[in-house]
Coordinates of C-alpha atoms and ligand atoms in Angstrom, one line a residue:
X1 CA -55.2 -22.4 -39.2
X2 CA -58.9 -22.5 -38.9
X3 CA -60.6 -21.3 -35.9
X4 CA -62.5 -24.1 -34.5
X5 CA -65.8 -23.2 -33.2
X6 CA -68.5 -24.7 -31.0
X7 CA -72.1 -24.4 -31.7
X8 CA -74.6 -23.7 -28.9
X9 CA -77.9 -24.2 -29.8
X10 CA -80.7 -21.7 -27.6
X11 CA -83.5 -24.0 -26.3
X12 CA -84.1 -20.5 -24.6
X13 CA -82.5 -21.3 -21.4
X14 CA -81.1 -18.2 -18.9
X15 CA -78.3 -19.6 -19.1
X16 CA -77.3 -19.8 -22.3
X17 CA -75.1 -17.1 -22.9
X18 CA -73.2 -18.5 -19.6
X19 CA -72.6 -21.8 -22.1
X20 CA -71.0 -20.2 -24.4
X21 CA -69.2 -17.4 -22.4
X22 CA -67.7 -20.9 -20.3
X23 CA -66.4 -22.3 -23.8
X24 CA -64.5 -19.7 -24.7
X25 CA -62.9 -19.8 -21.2
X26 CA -61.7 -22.7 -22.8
X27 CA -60.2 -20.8 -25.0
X28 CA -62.6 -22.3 -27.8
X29 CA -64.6 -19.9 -29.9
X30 CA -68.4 -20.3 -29.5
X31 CA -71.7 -18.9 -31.3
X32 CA -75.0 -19.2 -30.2
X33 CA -77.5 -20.4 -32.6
X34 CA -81.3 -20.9 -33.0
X35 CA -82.1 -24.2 -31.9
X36 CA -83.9 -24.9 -35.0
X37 CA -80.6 -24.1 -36.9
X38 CA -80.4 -27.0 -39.8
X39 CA -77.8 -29.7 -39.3
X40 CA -76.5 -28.8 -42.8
X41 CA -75.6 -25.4 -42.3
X42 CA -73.4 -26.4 -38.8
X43 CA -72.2 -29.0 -41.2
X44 CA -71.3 -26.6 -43.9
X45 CA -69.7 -24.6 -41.2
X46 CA -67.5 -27.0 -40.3
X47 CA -68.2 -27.2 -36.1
X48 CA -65.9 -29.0 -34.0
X49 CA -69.3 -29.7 -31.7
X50 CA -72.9 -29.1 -30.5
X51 CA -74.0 -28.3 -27.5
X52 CA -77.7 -27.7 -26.7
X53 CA -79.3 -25.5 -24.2
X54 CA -81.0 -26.3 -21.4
X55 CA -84.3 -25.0 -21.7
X56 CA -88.1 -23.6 -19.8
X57 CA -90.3 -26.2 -22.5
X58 CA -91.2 -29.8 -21.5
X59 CA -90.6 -32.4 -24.4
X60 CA -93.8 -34.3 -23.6
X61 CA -95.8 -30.8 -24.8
X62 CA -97.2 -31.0 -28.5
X63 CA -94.7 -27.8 -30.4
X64 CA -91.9 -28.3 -28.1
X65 CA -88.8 -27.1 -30.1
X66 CA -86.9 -29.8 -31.4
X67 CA -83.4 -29.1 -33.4
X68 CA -83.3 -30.4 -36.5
X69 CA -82.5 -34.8 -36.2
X70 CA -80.2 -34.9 -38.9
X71 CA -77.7 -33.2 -36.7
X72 CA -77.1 -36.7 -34.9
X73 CA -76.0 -38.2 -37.7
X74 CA -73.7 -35.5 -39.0
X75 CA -70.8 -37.4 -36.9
X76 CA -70.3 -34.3 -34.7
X77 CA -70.4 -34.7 -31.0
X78 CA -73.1 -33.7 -29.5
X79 CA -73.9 -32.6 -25.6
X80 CA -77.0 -32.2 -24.4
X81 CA -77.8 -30.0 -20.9
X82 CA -80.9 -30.5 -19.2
X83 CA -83.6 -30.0 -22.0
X84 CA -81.1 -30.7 -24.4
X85 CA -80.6 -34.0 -22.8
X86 CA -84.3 -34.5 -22.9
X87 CA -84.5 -33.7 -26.6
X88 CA -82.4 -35.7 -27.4
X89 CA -83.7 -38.9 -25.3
X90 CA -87.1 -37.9 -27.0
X91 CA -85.8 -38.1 -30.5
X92 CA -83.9 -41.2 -30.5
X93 CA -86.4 -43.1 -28.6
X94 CA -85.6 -43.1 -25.0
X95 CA -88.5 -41.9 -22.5
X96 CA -88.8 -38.8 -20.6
X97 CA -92.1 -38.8 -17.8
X98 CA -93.1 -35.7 -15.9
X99 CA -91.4 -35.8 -12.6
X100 CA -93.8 -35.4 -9.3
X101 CA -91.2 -33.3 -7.9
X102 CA -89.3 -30.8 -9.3
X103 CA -85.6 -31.3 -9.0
X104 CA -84.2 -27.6 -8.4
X105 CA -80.9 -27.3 -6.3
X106 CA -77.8 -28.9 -5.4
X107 CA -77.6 -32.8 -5.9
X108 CA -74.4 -35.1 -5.7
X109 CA -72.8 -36.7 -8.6
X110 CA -71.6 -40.3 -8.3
X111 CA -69.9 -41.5 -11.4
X112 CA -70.9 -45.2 -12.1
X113 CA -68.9 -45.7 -15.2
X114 CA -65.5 -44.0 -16.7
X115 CA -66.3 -41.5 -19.3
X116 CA -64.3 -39.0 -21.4
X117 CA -66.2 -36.0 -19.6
X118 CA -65.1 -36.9 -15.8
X119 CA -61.7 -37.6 -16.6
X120 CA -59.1 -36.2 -14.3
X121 CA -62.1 -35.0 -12.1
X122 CA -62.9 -36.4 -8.1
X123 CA -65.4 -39.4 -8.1
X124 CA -68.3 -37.2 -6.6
X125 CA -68.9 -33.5 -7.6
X126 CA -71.7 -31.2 -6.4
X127 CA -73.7 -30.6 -9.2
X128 CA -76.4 -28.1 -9.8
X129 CA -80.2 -28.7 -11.1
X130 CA -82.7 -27.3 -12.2
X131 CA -85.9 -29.3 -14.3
X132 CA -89.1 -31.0 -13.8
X133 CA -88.9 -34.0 -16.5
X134 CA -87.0 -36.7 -15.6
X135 CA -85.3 -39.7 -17.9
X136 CA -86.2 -42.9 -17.3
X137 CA -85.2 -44.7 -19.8
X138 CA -82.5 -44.6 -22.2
X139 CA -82.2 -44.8 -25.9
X140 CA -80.7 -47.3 -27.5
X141 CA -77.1 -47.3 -28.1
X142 CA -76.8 -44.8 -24.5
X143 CA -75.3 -45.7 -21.1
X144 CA -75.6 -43.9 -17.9
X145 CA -72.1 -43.0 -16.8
X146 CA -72.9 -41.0 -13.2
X147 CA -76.0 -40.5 -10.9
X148 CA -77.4 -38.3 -8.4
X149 CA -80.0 -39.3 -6.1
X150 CA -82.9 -38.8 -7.9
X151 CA -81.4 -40.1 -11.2
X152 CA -79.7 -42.7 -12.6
X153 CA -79.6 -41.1 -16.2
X154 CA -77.8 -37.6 -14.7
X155 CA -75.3 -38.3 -17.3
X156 CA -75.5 -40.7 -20.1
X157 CA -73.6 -41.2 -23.3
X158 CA -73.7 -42.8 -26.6
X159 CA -69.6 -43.1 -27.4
X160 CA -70.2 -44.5 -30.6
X161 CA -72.3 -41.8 -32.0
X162 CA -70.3 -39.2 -29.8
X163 CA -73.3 -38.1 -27.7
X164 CA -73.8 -36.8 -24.6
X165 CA -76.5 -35.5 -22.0
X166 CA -76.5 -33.6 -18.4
X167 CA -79.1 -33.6 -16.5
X168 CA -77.3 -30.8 -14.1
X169 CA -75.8 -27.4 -15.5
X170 CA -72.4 -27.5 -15.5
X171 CA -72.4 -24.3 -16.6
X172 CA -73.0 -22.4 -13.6
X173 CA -71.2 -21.5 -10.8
X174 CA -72.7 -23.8 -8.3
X175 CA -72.2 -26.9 -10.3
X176 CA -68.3 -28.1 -8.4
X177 CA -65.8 -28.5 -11.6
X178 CA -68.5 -27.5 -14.4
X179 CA -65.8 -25.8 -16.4
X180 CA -64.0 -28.8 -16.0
X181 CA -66.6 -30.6 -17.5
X182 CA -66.8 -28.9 -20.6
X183 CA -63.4 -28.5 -21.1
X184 CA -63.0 -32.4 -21.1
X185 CA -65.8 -32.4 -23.5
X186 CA -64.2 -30.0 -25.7
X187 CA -61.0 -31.2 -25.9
X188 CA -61.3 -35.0 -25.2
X189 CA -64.2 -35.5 -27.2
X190 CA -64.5 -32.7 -30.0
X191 CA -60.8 -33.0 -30.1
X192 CA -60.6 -28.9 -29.7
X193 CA -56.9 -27.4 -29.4
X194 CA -57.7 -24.8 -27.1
X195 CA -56.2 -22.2 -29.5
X196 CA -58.7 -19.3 -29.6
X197 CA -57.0 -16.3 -27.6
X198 CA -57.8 -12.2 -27.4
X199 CA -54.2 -12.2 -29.5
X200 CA -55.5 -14.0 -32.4
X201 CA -59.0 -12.2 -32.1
X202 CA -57.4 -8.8 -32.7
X203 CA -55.0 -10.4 -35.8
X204 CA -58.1 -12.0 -37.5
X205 CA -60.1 -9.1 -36.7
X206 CA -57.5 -6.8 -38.5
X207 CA -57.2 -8.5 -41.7
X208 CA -61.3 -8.8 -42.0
X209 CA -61.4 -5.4 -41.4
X210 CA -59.0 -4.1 -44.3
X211 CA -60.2 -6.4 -46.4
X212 CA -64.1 -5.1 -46.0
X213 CA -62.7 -1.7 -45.8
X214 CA -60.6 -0.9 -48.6
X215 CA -59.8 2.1 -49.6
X216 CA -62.9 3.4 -48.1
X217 CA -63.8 5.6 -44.9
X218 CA -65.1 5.0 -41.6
X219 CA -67.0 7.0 -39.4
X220 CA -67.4 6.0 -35.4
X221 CA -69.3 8.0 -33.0
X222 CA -67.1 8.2 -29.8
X223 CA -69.3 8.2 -26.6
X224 CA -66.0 7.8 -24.4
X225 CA -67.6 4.6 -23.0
X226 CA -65.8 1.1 -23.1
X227 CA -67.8 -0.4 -26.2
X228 CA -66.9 2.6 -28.5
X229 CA -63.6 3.1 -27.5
X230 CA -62.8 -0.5 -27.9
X231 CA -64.4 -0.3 -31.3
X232 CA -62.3 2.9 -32.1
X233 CA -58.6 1.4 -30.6
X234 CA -59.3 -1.9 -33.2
X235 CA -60.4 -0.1 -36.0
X236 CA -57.4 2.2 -35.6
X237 CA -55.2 -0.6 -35.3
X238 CA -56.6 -1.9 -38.3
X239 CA -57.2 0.9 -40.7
X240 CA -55.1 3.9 -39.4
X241 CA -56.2 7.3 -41.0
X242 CA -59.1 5.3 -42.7
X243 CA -61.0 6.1 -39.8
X244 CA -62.6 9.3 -38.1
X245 CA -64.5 9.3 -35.1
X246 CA -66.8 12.0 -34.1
X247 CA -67.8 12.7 -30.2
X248 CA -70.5 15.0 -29.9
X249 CA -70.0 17.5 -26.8
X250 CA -73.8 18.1 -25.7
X251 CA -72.9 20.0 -22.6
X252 CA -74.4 17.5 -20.5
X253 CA -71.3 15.7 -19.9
X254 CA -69.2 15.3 -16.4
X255 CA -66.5 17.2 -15.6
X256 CA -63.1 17.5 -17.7
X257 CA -64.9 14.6 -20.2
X258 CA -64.0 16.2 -23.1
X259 CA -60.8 16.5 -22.5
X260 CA -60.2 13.0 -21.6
X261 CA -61.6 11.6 -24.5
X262 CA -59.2 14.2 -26.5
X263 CA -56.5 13.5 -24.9
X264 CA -56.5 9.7 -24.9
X265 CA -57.3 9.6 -28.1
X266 CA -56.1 12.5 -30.2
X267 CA -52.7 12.7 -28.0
X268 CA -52.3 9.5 -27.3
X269 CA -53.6 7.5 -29.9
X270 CA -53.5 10.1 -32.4
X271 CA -56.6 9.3 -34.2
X272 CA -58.3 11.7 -36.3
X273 CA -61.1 12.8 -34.0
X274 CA -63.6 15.7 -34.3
X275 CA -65.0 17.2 -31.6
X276 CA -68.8 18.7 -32.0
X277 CA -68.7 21.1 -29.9
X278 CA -72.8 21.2 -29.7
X279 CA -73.4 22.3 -25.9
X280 CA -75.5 25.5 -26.8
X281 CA -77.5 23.8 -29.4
X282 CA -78.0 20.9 -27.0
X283 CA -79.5 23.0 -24.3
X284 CA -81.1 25.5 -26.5
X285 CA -83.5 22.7 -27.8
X286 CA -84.1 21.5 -24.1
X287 CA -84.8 25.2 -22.4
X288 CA -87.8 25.0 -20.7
X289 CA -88.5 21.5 -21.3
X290 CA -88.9 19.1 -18.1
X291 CA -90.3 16.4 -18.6
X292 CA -88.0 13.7 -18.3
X293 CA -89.1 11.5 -22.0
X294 CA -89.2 14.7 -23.6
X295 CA -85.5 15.5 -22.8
X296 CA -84.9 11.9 -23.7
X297 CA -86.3 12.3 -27.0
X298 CA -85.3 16.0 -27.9
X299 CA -81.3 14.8 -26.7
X300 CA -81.8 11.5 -29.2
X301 CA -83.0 13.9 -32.5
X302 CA -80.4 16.6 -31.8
X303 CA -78.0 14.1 -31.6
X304 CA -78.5 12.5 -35.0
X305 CA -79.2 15.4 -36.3
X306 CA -75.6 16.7 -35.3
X307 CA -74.0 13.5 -35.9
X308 CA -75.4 13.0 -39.6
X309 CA -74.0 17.3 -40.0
X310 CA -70.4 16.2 -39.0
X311 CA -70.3 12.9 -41.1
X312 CA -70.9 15.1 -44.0
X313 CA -68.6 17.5 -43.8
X314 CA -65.7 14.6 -43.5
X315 CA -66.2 14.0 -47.1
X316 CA -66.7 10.5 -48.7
X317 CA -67.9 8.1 -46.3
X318 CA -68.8 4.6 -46.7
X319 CA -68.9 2.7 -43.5
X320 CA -70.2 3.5 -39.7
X321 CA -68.6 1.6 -37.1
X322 CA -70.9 0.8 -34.0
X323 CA -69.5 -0.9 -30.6
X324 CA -72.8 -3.5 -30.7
X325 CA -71.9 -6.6 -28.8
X326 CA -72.7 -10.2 -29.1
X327 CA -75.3 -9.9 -26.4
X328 CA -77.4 -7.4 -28.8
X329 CA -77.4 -9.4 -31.5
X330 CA -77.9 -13.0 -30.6
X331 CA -81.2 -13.9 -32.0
X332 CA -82.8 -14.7 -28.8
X333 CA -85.9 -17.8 -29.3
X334 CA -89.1 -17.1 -26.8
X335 CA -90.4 -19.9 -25.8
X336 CA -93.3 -19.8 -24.0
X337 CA -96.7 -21.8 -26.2
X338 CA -95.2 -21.1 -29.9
X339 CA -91.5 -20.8 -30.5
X340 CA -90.4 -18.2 -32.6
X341 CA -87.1 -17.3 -33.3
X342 CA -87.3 -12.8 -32.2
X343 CA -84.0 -11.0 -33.5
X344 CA -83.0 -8.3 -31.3
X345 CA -81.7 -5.7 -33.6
X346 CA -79.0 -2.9 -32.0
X347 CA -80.5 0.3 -32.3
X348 CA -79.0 2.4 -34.9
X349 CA -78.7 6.0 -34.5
X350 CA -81.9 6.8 -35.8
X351 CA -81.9 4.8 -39.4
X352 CA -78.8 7.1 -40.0
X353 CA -77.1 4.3 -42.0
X354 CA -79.9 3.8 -44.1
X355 CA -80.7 7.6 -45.3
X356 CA -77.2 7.9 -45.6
X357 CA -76.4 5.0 -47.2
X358 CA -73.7 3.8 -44.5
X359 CA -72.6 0.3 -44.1
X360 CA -72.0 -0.6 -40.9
X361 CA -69.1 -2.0 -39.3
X362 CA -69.6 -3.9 -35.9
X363 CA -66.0 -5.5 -35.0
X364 CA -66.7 -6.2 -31.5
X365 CA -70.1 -8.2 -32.5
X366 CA -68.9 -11.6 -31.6
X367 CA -67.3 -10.8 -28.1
X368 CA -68.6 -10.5 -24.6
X369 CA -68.3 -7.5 -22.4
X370 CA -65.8 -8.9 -20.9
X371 CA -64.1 -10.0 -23.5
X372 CA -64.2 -6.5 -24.9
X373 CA -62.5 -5.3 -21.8
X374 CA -59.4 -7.8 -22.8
X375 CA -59.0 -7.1 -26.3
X376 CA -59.0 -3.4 -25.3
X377 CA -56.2 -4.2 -22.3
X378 CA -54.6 -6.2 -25.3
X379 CA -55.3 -2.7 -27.7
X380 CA -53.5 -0.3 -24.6
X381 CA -56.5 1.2 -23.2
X382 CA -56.7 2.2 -19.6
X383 CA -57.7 0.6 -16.8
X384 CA -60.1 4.2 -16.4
X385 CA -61.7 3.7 -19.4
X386 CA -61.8 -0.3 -19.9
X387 CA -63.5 0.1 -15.9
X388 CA -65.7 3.2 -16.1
X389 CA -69.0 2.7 -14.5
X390 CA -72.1 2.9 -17.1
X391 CA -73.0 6.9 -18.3
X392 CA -76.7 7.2 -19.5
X393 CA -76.9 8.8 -23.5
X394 CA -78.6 11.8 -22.2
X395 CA -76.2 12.5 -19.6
X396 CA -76.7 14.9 -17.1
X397 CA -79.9 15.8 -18.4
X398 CA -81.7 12.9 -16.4
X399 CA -79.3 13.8 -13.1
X400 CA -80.7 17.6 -13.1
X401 CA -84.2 17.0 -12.3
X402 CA -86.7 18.8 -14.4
X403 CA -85.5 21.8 -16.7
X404 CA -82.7 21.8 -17.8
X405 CA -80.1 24.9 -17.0
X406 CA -76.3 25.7 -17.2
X407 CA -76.2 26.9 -14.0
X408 CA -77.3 23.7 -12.5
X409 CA -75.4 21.6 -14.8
X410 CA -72.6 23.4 -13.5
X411 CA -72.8 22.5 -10.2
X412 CA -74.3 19.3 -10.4
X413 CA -70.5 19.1 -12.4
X414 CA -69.0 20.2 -9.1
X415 CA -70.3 17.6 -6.7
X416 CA -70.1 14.5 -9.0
X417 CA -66.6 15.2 -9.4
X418 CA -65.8 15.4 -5.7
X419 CA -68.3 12.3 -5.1
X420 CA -65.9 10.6 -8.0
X421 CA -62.6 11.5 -6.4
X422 CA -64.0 10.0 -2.8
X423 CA -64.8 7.3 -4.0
X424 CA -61.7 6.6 -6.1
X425 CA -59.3 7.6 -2.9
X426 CA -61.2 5.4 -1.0
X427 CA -60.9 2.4 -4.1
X428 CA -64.8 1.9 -3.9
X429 CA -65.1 3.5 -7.2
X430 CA -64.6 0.2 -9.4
X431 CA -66.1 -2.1 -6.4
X432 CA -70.1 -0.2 -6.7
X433 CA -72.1 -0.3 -10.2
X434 CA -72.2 3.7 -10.4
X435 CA -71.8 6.4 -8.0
X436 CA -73.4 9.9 -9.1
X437 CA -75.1 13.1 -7.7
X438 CA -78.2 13.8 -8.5
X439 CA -79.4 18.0 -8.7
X440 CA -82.5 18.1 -7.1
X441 CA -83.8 21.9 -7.7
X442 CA -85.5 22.2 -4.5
X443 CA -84.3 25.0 -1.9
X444 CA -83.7 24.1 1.5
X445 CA -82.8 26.3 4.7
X446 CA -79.4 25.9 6.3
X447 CA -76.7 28.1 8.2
X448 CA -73.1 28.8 6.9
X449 CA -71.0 30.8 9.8
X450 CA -73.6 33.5 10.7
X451 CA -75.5 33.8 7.9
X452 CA -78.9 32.1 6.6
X453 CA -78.5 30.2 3.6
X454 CA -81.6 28.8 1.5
X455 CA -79.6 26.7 -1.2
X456 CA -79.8 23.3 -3.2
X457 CA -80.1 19.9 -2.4
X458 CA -77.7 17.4 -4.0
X459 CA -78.6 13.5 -3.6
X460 CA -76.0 10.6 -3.1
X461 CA -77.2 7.8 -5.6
X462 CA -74.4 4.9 -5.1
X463 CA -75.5 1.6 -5.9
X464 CA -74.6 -1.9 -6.6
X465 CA -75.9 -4.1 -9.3
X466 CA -74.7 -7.0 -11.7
X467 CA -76.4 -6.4 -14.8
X468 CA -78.6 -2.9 -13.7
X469 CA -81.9 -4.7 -13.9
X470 CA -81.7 -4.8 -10.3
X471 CA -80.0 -2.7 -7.7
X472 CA -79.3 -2.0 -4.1
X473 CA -77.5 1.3 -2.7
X474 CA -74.8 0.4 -1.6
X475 CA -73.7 0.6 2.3
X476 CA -71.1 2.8 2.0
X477 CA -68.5 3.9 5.7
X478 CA -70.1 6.2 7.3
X479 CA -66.6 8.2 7.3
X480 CA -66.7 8.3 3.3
X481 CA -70.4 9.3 3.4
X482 CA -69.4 12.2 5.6
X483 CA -66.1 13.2 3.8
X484 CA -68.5 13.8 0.5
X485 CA -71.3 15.4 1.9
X486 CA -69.0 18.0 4.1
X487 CA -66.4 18.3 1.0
X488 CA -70.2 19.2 -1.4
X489 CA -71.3 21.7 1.2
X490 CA -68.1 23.5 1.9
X491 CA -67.2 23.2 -2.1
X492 CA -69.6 23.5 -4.3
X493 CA -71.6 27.0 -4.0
X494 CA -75.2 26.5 -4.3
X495 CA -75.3 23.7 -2.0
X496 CA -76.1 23.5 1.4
X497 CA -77.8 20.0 2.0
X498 CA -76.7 16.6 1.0
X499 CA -78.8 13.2 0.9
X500 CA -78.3 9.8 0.3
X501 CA -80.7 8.1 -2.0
X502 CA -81.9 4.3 -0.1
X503 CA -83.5 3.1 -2.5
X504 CA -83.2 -0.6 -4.3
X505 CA -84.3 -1.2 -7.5
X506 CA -86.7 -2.1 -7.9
X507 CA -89.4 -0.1 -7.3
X508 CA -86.8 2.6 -8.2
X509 CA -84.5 2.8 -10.9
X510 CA -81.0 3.9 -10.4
X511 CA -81.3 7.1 -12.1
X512 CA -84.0 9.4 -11.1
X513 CA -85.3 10.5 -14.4
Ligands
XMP1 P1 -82.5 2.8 -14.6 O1 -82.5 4.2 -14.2 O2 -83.5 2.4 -15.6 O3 -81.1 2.6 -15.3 O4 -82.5 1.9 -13.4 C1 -80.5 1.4 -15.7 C2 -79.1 1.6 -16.3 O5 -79.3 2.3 -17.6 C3 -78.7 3.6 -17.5 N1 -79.6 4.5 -18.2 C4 -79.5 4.9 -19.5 N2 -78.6 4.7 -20.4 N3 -79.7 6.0 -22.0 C5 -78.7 5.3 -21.7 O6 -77.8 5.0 -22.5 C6 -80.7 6.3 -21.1 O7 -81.6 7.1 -21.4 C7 -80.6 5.7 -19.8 N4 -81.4 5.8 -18.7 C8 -80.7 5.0 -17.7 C9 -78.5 3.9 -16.1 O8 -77.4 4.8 -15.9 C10 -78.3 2.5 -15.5 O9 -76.9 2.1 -15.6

């Protein structure tokens, strides 16, 4: 049966992605689209409906962006949030006048007439806004249906044509029964079945895959991390031996990572995989270097260079797989005086697919993070891998400040790995964003029995964060703190001072390089 899909047009609202990520908790597959995508092509694509974004622009400003007006008469419903209520007001004649006031914040919903959208939900519902324009009057053909105190046009509808606008945004969490709200409109109105499920994902997934793949061979770069080792589990599922997947040991990884990653995957799943075992290369290049960009940058070229080395020695390769997710590679629209549609391209590794003439392969591209997570519960990954906290590219190279060398590494290896077991025992380690240790090569006095010691310092850097663009430490028991730090001391040999890193982010960043 054909999957039925949604399309969300981007007025450029924050919380876009939130729209679509709530439709599919409807079990309804959603895309994002530009919202200047022509009514033709949704058309052509056969969408079960149209939702557009709410949105920063005013209407009333000359070069607004408007979606294309054809797509009201396509006979597809349509549902409007905030700006995209406002749009559509604007287009088919209704009036929109700057508001005095801003309306930002919770406002009650009183329904004032029965619609398709509140069925089944209480007559008032807390609702939450967020725009300066306000409606005041209605095209023709459109009702209001429910109110809030400032508005009598917080919800309207046209049941004829099939459309509909919110003035709220049911969309997020603050909004009482938003989901609810969609869901009505989703299946009431667009007459959605609600079939689109992480089972079905993987099954169409599968058969898109052989069918692109042939015959032919894949390549996957393994980082250990969730994305690629979703990516790897489906394409395995899919293509078997078709597929080998390389993961590059740099020598800046954590303790016991390797073998992880080999045992998961080569035992468990038994995948081809190669190991590249790289570390003295790796280091080699970064011996005497410390300045943080230049590690950066000497890590990304020895990388590709080692990458692109082991592709070619697999033999006849003609796809590479990448674990990009939707989030990379939704064209985003700024809007902000002209609109213009920006594509944020993944970064490749290095234009590797074009000097080596690689296609690439990106199955998880329409999915979610956590989506991903589900289809690789659904694909028998581990709770340890599906749950690992983020791991930067360069590794331990931006936890052992300045140069780089195996001695630190080593026992930078040492404390992490106790820090990780703590924080594990003490079932933290899935509750904070990351947890790491930080080697900071500065030598400090201290006393161990009679002696004089004059060793390293290692730094606690735990912190929480939703999305990493902003962080706190985290305020861990003071027990736990002290557990790790006498556990470092007494364990690790090198070490004879511990501190914990306080700050938020920003103005510091999580890492310290
Ligand atoms: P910062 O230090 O900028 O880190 O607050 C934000 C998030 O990004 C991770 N990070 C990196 N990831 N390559 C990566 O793949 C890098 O060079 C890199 N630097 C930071 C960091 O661990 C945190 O989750």
């Amino acid at each position: 049966m054909e999957t039925q899909k949604i399309a969300v047009l981007d007025f450029g609202s924050q919380y876009t992605q939130v729209i679509a990520r709530r439709v599919r908790e409807c079990q309804v597959y959603s895309q994002i689209l530009p919202y200047s995508t022509p009514a033709s092509q949704l058309r052509d694509e056969g969408v079960a409906g149209i939702i557009l974004s709410g949105g920063p622009a005013s209407v009333l400003r000359e070069g607004s962006p408007r979606p294309d007006p054809a797509l009201f008469e396509l006979g597809v419903p349509v549902l409007g949030i905030c700006y995209g209520l406002q749009v559509i007001a604007h287009l088919l004649g209704g009036e929109v006048e700057r508001s005095e006031r801003r309306e930002y914040g919770h406002g009650v919903l009183r329904r004032t007439a029965p619609s398709p959208l509140f069925e089944g939900l209480p007559e008032e519902v807390r609702v939450w806004n967020s725009h300066g324009d306000r409606l005041v009057r209605l095209p023709a053909g459109f009702r209001p249906v429910a109110a809030t105190e400032n508005s009598d046009f917080a919800v309207v509808e046209d049941a004829e044509r099939s459309l509909f606008g919110l003035q709220f945004h049911p969309e997020v969490a603050h909004t009482e029964f938003g989901t609810e709200i969609l869901r009505n409109f989703l299946h009431r109105v667009c007459g959605c079945r609600g079939d689109w499920s992480m089972a079905d994902f993987i099954e169409r997934s599968v058969e898109e895959i052989r069918a692109r793949v042939g015959e032919d061979h894949v390549v996957l770069g393994l980082s250990g991390g969730v994305d690629s080792s979703v990516a790897a589990a489906l394409l395995h599922r899919a293509i078997g031996d078709q597929l080998t997947c390389i993961f590059v040991d740099n020598g800046l990884l954590r303790l016991h990572e390797r073998e992880q990653v080999e045992l998961l995957f080569r035992e468990n799943f038994a995948m081809d995989l190669r190991v590249e075992d790289r570390a003295g290369e790796f280091l080699r290049r970064l011996e005497g270097v410390s300045d943080p960009e230049e590690k950066r940058k000497r890590i990304g070229n020895t990388f590709v260079e080692v990458f692109e080395d082991s592709i070619t020695r697999i033999g006849e390769v003609k796809f590479l797989a990448q674990g990009t997710l939707y989030p990379d590679v939704i064209e985003s629209v700024s809007i902000d005086g002209n609109p213009a549609a920006l594509i944020k391209s993944h970064h490749n590794v290095g234009g590797l697919p074009e000097r080596m003439r690689l296609e690439l392969l990106e199955p998880l591209r329409q999915l979610f993070k956590d989506e991903v997570r589900e289809l690789g519960h659904e694909l028998g990954l581990p709770r340890e891998v599906l749950w690992r906290q983020p791991f930067p590219g360069p590794g331990l190279a931006v936890r052992v400040l300045g140069e780089i060398r195996p001695d630190y590494l080593a026992t930078l290896r040492l404390a992490d790995a106790i820090l990780q077991e703590e924080m594990v025992a003490a079932d933290l380690y899935y509750k904070v964003w990351q947890s790491f240790c930080v080697f900071l090569p500065v030598r400090t006095v201290g006393v161990m029995g009679d002696e004089r010691t004059y060793d390293h310092v290692v730094a606690l850097r735990i912190v929480e964060s939703a999305d990493a663009m902003t962080a706190d430490w985290a305020r861990l028991p003071h027990d736990l703190v002290r557990r790790v730090s006498n556990r470092i001391i007494n364990e690790v040999e090198g070490v004879n001072r511990v501190v914990l890193d306080v700050s938020s982010k920003p103005p510091s960043t999580i890492e310290w390089e």
